[in-house]
PDB file of C-alpha atoms and ligand atoms in Angstrom:
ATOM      1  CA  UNK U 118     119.947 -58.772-129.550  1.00 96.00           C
ATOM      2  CA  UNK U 119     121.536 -58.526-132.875  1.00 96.00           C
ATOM      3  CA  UNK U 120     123.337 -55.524-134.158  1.00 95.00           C
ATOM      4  CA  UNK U 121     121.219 -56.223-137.362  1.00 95.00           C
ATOM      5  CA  UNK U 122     117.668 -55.520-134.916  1.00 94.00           C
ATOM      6  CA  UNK U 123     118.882 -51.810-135.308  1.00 95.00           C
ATOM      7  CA  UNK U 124     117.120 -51.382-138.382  1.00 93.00           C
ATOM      8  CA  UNK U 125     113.893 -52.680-136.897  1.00 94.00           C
ATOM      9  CA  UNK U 126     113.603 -51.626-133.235  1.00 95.00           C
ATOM     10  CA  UNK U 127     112.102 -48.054-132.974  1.00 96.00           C
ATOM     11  CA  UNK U 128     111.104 -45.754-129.885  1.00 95.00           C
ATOM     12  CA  UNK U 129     107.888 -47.208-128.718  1.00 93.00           C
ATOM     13  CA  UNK U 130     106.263 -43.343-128.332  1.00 93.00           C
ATOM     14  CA  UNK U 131     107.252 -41.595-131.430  1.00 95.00           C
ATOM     15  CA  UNK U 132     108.756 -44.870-133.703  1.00 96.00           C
ATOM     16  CA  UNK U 133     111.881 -42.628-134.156  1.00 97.00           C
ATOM     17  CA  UNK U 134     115.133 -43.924-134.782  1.00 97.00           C
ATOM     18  CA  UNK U 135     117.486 -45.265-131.481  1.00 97.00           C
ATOM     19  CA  UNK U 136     120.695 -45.064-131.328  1.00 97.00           C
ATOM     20  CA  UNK U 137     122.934 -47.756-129.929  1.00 97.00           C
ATOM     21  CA  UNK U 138     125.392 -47.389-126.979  1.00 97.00           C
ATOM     22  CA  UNK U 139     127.135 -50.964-126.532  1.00 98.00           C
ATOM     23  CA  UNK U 140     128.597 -51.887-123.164  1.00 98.00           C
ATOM     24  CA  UNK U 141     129.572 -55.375-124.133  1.00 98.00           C
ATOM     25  CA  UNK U 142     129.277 -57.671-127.382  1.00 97.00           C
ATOM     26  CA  UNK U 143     129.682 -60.565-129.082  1.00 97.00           C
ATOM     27  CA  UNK U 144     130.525 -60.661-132.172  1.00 95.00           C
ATOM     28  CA  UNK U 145     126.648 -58.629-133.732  1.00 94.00           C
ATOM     29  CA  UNK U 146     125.326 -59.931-130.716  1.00 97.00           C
ATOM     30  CA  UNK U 147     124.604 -57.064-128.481  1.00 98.00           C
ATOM     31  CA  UNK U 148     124.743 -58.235-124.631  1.00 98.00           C
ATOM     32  CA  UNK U 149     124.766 -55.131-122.715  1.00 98.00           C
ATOM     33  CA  UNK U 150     124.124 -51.585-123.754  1.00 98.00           C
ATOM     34  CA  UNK U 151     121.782 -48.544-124.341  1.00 97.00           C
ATOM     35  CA  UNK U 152     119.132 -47.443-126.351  1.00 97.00           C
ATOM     36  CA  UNK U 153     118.420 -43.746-127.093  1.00 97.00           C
ATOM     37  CA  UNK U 154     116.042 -42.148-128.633  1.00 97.00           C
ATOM     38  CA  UNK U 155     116.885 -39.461-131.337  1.00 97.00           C
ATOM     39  CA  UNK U 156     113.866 -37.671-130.709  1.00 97.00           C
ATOM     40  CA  UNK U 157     112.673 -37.675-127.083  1.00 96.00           C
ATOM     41  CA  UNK U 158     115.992 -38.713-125.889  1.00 96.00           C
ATOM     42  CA  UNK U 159     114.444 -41.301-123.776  1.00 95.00           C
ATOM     43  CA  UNK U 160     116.612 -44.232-123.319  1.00 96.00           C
ATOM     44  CA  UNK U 161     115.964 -47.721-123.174  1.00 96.00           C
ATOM     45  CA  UNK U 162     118.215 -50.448-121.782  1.00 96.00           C
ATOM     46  CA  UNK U 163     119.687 -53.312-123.098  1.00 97.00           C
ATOM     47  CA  UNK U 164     120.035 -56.032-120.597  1.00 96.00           C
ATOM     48  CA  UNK U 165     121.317 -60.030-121.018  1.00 96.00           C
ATOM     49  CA  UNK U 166     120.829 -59.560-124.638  1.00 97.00           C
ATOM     50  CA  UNK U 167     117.335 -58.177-124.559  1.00 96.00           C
ATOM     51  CA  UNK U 168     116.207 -54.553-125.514  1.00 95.00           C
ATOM     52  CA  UNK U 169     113.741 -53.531-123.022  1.00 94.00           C
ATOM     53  CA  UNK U 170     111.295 -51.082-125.015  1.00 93.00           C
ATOM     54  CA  UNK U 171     108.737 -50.786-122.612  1.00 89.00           C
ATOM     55  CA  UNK U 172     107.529 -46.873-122.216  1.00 82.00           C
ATOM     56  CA  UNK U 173     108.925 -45.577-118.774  1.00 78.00           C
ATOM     57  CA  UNK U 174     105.716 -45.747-117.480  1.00 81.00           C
ATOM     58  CA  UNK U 175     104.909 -49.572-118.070  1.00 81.00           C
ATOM     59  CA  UNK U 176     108.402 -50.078-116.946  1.00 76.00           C
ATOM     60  CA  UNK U 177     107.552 -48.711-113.603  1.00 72.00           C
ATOM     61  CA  UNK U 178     104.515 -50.791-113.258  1.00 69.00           C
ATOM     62  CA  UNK U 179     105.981 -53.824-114.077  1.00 61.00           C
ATOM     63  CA  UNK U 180     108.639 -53.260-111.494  1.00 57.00           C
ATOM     64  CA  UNK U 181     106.017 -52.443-108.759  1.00 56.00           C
TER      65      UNK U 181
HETATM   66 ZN1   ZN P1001     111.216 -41.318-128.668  1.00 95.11          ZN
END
């Protein structure tokens, strides 16, 4: 994702701000990382480039 999607992506339960934790980059592109939420402190993952936002819940479901 770009570094620039910051300003858009929000926590999907309270549409608080995230903050990002980068693992790896490229250039604004953000590859690897971490999502966290400044309110609930749930924390969403960043994974080939894409921000998984799914609620923990739907997560689990889609894993099952
Ligand atoms: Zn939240």
């Amino acid at each position: 994702m770009k570094e620039s999607l910051m300003d858009v992506v929000c926590c999907p339960l309270d549409k608080a701000d995230l903050d990002l934790d980068v693992d790896e980059r490229d250039d604004d592109e953000i590859l690897a990382g971490t999502l966290t939420c400044t309110e609930c402190g749930e924390t969403y993952p960043i994974e080939d480039g894409i921000p998984n936002l799914l609620p923990p819940d739907m997560r689990d479901e889609a894993a099952a």
